[in-house]
mmCIF file of C-alpha atoms in Angstrom:
data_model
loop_
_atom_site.group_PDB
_atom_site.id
_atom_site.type_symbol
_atom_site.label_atom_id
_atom_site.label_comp_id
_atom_site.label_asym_id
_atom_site.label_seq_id
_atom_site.Cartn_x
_atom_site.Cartn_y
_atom_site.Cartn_z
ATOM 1 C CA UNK A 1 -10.960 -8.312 -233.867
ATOM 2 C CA UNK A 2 -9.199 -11.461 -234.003
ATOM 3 C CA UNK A 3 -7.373 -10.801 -230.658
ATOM 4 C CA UNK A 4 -10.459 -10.074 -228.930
ATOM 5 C CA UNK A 5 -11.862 -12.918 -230.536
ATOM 6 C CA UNK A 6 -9.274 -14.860 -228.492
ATOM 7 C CA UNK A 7 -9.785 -13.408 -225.492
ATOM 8 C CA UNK A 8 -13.351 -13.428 -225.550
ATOM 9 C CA UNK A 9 -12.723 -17.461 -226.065
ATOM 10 C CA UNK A 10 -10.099 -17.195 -222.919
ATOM 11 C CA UNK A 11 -12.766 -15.915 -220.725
ATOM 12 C CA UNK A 12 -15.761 -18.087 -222.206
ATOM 13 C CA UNK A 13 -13.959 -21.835 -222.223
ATOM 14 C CA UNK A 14 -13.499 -22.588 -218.745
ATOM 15 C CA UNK A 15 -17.212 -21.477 -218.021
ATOM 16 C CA UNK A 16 -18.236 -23.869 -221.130
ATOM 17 C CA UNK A 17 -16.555 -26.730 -219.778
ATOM 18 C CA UNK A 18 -17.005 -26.428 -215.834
ATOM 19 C CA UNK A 19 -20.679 -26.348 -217.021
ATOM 20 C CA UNK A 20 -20.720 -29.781 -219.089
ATOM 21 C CA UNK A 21 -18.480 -31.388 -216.644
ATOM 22 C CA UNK A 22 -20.390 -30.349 -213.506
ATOM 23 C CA UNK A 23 -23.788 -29.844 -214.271
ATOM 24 C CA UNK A 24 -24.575 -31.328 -217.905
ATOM 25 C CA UNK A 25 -23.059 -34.336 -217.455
ATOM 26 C CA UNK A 26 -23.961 -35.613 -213.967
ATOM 27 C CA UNK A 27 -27.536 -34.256 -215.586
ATOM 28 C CA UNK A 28 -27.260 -36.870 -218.610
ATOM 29 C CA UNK A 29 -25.921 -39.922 -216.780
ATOM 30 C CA UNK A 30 -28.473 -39.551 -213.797
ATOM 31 C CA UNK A 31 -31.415 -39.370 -216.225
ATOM 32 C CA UNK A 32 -29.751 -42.749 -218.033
ATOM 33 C CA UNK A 33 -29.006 -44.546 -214.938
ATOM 34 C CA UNK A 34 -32.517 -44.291 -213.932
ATOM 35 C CA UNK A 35 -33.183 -46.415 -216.732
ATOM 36 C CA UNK A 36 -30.440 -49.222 -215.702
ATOM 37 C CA UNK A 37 -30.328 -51.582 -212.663
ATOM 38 C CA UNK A 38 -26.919 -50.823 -210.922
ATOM 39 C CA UNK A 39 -25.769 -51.265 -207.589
ATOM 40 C CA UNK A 40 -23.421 -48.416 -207.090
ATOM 41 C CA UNK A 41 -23.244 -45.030 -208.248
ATOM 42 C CA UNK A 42 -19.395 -45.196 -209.412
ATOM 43 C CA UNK A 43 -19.942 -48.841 -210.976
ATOM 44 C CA UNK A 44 -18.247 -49.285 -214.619
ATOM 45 C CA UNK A 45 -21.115 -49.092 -217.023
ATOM 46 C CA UNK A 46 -20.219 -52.359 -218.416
ATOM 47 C CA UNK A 47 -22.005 -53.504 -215.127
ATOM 48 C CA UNK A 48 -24.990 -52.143 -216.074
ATOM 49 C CA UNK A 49 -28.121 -53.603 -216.858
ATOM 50 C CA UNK A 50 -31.151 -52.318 -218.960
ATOM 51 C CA UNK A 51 -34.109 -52.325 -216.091
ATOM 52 C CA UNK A 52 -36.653 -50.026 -218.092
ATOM 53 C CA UNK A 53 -39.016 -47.932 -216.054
ATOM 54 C CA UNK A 54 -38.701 -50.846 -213.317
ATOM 55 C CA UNK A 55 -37.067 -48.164 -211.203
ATOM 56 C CA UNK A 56 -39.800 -45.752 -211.600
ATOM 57 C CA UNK A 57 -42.460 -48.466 -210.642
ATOM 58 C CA UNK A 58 -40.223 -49.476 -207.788
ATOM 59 C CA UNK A 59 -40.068 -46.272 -206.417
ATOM 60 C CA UNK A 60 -43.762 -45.598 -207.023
ATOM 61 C CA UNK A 61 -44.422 -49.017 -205.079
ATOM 62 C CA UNK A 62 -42.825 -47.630 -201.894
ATOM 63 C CA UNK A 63 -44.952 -46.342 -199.444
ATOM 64 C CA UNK A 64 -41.630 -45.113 -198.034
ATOM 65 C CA UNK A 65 -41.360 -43.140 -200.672
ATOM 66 C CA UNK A 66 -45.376 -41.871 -201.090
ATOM 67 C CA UNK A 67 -44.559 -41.325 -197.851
ATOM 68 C CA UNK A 68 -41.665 -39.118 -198.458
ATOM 69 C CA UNK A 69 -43.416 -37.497 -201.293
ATOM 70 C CA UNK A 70 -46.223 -36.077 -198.860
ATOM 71 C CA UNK A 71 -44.467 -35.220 -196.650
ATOM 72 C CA UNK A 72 -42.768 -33.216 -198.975
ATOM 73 C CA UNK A 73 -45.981 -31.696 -200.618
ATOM 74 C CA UNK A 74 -46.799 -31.213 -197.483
ATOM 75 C CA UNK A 75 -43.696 -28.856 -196.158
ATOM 76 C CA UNK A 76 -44.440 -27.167 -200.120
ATOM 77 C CA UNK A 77 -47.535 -26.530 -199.343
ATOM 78 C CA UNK A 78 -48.285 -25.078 -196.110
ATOM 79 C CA UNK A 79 -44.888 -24.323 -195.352
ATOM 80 C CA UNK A 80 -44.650 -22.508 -198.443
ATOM 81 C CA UNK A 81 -47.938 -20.649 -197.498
ATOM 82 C CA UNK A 82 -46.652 -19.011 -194.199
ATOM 83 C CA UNK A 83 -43.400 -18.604 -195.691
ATOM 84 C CA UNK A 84 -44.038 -16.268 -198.263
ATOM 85 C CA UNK A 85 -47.258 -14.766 -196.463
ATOM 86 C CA UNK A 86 -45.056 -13.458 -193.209
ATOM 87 C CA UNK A 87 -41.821 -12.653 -195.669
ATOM 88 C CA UNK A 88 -44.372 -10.510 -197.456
ATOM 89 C CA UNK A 89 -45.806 -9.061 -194.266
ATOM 90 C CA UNK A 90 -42.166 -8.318 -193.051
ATOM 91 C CA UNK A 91 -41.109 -6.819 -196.642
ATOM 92 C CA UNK A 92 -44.473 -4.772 -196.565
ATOM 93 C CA UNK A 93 -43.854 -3.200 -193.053
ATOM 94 C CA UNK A 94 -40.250 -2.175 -193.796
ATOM 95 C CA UNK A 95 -40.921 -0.302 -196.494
ATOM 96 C CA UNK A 96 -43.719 1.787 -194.872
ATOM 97 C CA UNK A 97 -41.287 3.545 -193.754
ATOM 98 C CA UNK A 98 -40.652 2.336 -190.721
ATOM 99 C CA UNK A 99 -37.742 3.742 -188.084
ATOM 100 C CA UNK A 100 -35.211 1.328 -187.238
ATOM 101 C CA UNK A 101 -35.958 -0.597 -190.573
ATOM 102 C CA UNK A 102 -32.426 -1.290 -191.218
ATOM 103 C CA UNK A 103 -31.784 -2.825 -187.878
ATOM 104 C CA UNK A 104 -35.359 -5.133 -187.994
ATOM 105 C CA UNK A 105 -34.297 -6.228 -191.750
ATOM 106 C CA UNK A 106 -30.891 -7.688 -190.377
ATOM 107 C CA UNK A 107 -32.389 -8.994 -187.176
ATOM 108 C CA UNK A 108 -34.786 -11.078 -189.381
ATOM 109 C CA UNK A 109 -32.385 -12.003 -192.288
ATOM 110 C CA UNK A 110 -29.876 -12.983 -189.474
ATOM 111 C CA UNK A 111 -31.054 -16.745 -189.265
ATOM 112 C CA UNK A 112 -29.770 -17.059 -192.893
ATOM 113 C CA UNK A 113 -26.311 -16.432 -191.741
ATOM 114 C CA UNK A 114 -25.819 -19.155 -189.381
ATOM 115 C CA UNK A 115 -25.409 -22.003 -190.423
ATOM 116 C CA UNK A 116 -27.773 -24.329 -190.383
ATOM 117 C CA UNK A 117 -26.850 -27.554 -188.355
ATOM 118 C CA UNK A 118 -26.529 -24.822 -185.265
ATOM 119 C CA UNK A 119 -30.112 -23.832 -186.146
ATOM 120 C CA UNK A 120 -31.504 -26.901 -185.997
ATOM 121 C CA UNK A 121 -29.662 -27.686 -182.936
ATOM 122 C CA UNK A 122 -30.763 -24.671 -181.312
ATOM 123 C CA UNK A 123 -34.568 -25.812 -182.046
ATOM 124 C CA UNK A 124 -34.316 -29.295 -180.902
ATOM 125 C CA UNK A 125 -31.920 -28.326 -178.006
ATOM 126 C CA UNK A 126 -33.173 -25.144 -176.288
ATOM 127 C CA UNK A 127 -36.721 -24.820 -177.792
ATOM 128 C CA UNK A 128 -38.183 -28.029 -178.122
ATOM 129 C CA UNK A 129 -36.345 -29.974 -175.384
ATOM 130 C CA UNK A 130 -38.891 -31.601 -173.109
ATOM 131 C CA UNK A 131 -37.423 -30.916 -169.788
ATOM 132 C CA UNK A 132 -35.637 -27.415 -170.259
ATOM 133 C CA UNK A 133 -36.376 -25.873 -173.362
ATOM 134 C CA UNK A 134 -38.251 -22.724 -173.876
ATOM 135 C CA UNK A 135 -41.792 -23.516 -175.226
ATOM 136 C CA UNK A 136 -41.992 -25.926 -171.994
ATOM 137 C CA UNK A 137 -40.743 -23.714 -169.598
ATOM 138 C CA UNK A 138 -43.360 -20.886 -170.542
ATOM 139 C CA UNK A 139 -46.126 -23.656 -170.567
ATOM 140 C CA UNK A 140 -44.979 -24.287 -166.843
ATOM 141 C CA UNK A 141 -45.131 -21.128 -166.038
ATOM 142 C CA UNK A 142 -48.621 -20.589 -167.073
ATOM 143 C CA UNK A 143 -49.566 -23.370 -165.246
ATOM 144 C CA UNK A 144 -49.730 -25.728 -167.907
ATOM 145 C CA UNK A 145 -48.301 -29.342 -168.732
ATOM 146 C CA UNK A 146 -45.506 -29.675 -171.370
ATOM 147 C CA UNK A 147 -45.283 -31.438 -174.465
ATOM 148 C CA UNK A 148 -43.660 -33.453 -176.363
ATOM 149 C CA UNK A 149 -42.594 -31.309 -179.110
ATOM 150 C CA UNK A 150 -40.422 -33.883 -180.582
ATOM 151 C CA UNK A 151 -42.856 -36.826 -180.455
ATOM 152 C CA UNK A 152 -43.858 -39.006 -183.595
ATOM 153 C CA UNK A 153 -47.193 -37.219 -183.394
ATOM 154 C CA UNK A 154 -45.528 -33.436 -183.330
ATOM 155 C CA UNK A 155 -42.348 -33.899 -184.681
ATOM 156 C CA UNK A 156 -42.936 -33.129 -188.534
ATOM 157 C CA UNK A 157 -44.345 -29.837 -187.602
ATOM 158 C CA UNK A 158 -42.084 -29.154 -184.974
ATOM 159 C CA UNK A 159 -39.307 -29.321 -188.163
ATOM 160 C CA UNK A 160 -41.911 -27.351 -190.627
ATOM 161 C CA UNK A 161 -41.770 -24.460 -187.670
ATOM 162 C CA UNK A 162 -38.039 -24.462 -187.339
ATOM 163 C CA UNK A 163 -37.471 -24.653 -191.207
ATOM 164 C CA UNK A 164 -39.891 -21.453 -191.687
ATOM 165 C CA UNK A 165 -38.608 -19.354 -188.644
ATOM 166 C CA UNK A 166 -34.950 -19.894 -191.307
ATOM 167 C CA UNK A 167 -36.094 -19.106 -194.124
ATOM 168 C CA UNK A 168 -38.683 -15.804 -193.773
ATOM 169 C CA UNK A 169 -35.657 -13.534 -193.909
ATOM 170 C CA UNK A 170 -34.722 -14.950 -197.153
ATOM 171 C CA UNK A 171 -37.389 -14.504 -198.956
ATOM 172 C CA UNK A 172 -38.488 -11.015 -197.088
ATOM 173 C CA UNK A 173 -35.324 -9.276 -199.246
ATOM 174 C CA UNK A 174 -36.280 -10.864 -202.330
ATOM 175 C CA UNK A 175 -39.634 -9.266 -201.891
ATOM 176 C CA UNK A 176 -38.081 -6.102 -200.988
ATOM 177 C CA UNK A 177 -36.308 -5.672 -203.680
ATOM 178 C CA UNK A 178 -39.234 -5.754 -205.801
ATOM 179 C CA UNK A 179 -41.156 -3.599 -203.619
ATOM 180 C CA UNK A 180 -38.539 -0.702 -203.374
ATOM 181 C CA UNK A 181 -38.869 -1.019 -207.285
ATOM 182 C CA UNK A 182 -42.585 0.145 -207.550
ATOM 183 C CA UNK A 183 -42.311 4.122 -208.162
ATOM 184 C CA UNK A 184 -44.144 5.904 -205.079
ATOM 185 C CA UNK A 185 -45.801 8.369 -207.515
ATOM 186 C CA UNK A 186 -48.746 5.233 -207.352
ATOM 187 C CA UNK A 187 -48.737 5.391 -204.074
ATOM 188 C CA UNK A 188 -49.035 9.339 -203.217
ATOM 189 C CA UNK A 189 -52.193 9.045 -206.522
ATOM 190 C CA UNK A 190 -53.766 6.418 -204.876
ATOM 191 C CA UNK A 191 -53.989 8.556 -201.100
ATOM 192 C CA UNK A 192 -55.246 11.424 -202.741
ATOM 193 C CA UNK A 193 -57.881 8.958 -204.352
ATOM 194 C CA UNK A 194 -59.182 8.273 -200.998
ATOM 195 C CA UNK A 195 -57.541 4.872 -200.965
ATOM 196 C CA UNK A 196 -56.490 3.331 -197.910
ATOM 197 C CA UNK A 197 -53.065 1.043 -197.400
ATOM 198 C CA UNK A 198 -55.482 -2.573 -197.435
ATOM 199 C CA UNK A 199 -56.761 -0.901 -201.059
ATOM 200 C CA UNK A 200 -53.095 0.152 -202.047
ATOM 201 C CA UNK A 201 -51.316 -3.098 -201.348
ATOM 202 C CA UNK A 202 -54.365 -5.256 -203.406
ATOM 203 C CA UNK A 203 -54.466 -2.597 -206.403
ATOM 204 C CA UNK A 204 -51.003 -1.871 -206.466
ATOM 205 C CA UNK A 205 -48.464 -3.793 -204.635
ATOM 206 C CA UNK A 206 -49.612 -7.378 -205.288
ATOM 207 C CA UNK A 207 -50.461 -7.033 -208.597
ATOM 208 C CA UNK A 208 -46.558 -5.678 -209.495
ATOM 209 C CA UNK A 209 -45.238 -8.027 -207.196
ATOM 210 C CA UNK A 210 -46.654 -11.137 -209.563
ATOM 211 C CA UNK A 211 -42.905 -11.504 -211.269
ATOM 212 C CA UNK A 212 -41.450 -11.723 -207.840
ATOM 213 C CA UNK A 213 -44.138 -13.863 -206.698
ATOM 214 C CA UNK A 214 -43.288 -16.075 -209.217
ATOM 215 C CA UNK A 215 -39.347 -16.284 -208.556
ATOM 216 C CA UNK A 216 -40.436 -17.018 -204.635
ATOM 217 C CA UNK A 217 -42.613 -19.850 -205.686
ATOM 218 C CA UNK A 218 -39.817 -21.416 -208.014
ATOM 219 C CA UNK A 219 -37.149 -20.996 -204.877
ATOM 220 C CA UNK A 220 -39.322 -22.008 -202.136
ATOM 221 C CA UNK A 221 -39.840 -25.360 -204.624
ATOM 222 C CA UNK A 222 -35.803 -25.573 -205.267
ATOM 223 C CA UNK A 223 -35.589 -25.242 -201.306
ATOM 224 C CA UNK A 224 -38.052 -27.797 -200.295
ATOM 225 C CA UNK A 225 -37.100 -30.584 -203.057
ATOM 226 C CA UNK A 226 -33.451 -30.568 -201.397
ATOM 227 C CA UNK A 227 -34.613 -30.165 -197.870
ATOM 228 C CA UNK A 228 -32.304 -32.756 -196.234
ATOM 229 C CA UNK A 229 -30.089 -31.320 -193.823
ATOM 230 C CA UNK A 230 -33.163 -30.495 -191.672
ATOM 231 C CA UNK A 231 -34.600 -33.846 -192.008
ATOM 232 C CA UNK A 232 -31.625 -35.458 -190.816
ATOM 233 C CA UNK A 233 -31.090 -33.115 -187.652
ATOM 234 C CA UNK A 234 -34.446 -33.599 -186.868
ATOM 235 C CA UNK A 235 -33.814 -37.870 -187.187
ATOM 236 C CA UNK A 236 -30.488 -38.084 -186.929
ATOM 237 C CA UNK A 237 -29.961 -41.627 -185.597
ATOM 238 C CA UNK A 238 -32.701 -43.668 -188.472
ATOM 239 C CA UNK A 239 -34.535 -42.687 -190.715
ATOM 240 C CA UNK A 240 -38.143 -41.906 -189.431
ATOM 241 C CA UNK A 241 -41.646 -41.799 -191.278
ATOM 242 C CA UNK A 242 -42.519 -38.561 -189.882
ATOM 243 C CA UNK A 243 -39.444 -36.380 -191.369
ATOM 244 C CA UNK A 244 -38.497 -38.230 -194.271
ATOM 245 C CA UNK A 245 -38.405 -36.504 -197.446
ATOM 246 C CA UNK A 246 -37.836 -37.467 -200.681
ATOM 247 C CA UNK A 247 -33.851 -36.800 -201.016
ATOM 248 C CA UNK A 248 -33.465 -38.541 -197.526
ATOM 249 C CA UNK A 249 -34.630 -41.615 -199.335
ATOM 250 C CA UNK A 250 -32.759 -40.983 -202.375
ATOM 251 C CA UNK A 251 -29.569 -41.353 -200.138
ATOM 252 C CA UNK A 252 -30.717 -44.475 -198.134
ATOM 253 C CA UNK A 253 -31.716 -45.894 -201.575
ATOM 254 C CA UNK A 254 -28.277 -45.096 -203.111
ATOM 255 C CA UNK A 255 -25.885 -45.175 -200.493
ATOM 256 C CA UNK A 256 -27.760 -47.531 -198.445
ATOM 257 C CA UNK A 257 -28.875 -46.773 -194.697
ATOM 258 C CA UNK A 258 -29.756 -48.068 -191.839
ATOM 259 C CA UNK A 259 -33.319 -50.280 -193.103
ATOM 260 C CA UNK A 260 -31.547 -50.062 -196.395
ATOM 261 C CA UNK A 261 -29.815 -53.989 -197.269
ATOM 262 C CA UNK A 262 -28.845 -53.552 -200.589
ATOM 263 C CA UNK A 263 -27.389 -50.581 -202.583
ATOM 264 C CA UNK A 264 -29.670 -49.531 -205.699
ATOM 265 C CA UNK A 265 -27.936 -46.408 -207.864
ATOM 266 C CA UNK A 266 -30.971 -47.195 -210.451
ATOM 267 C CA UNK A 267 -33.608 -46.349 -208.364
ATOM 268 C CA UNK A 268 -31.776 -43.362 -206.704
ATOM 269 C CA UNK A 269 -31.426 -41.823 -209.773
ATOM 270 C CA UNK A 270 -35.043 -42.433 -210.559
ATOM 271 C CA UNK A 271 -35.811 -40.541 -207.509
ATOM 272 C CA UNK A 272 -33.658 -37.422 -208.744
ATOM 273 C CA UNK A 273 -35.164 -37.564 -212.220
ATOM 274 C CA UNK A 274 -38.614 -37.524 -210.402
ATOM 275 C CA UNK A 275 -38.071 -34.551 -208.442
ATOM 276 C CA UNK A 276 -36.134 -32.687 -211.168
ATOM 277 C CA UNK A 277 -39.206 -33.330 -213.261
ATOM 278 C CA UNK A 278 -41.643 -31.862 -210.686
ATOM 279 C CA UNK A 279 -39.691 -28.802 -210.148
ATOM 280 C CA UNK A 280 -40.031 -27.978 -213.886
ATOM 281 C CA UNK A 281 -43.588 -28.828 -213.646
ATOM 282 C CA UNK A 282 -44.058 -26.242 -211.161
ATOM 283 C CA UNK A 283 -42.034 -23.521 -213.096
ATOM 284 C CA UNK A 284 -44.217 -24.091 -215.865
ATOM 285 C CA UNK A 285 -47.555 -24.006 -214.310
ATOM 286 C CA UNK A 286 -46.579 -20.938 -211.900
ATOM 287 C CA UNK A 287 -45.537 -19.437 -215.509
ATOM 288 C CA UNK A 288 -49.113 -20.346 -217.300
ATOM 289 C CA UNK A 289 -51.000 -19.443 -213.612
ATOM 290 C CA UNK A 290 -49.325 -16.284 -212.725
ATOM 291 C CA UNK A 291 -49.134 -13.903 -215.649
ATOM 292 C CA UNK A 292 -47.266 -10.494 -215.527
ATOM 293 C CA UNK A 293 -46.768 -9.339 -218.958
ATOM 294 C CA UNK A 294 -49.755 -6.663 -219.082
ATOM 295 C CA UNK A 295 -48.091 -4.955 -216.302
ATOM 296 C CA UNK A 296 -46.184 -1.776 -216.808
ATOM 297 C CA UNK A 297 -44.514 0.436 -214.086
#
């Protein structure tokens, strides 16, 4: 017993201590430099200054930040809307039954496996361009004038569009997964009841699908709290109002940028205590909101 005792403790220890060192830690000092004026993010903490909740109210006081915030709510929102609506739709129709359904569930997964800087420069290169990229050239050819795709006016949702077109095949197999898990014996008693496949996904395939639901909601917030790589293909030379997002200003607030003069760790850290608290705020309310414990399979 003792032996296995030991090796239990071999196996177990470097797990223990990767997580306080990598996660628990940076977790702890983040939340307590939020609290402290500092300058830079590796400065000796005998540097440090107690600031309070200054940093919150600077933050708060930004309309750079509001700014960033609604944009963000806003890419949570409706983003997160036709997200899980057409990754639902997709999951739905390939598991009808469906020929070719392997082949369609790796063509739409596919934009998950590249990475994502050539994404985005595929969107702003060959799809958005102004002069030669595909939505223009189609508008041309119907006659019609182009646009600006990547204008102030357009841009955001011109980003929102590429973002989504990534991520549907990500979320599609997640919802798979739980569909494939619902036993078809509901499915044949529900025909012979008369009901048809609008009544059979509302009675039975959304209502088992609430756990699932739930996980979705709680990625799709992880995903568009630390949406940053898009925002800086989509502005890569400044920082611009329309595509700035709340971990964009995080790093010009910490690392400084280009508006950015001075360095402030404090606030930066406010900003990642902020959005940490908000994605636990959603967990719990999609939690309270979206109950699943009366269902059985």
């Amino acid at each position: 017993m003792k032996k296995n005792r030991a090796l239990i403790l071999c196996f177990v220890l470097p797990c223990v201590f990767s997580l306080l060192i990598m996660f628990l830690y940076p977790t702890i000092r983040t939340f307590v430099m939020s609290f402290f004026k500092i300058e830079g993010i590796t400065d000796d903490v005998s540097t440090w200054s107690f600031y309070g909740v200054e940093n919150y109210a600077k933050i708060f006081g930004s309309s750079t930040y509001r700014k960033s915030m609604l944009n963000m709510g806003s890419i949570w929102l409706f983003g997160g809307v036709l997200t899980l609506s057409v990754s639902l739709l997709f999951a739905v129709i390939l598991t009808s039954g469906i020929r070719f359904k392997k082949f369609f569930r790796a063509a739409i997964y596919l934009p998950n496996v590249i990475s994502a800087v050539a994404m985005a420069t595929m969107w702003i290169q060959y799809i958005y361009n102004q002069d030669y990229g595909m939505l223009n050239t189609i508008l041309k050819k119907l006659g019609l004038e182009g646009v600006r795709w990547l204008g102030a006016d357009m841009k955001f949702w011109a980003m929102l569009v590429a973002f989504v077109f990534g991520a549907v095949g990500y979320y599609m197999l997640i919802f798979i997964s739980g569909i494939e898990r619902i036993p078809q014996d509901l499915y044949e008693a529900a025909t012979i009841d008369g009901a048809n496949k609008i009544q059979q996904f509302s009675q039975i395939t959304l209502p088992l699908l609430r756990g699932i639901i739930k996980t979705n909601i709680t990625f799709w917030s992880v995903h568009t709290i630390t949406f940053f790589l898009w925002s800086k293909m989509f502005s890569p030379v400044d920082t611009e109002a329309t595509t700035i997002v709340p971990v964009v200003y995080l790093y010009d607030t910490a690392f400084g940028g280009k508006a950015t003069i001075t360095r402030d760790a404090g606030a930066g850290a406010a900003v990642g205590v902020t959005l940490a608290v908000i994605v636990l705020a959603v967990y719990f309310i999609v939690n309270k909101v979206v109950k699943d414990d009366d269902l059985e399979f």
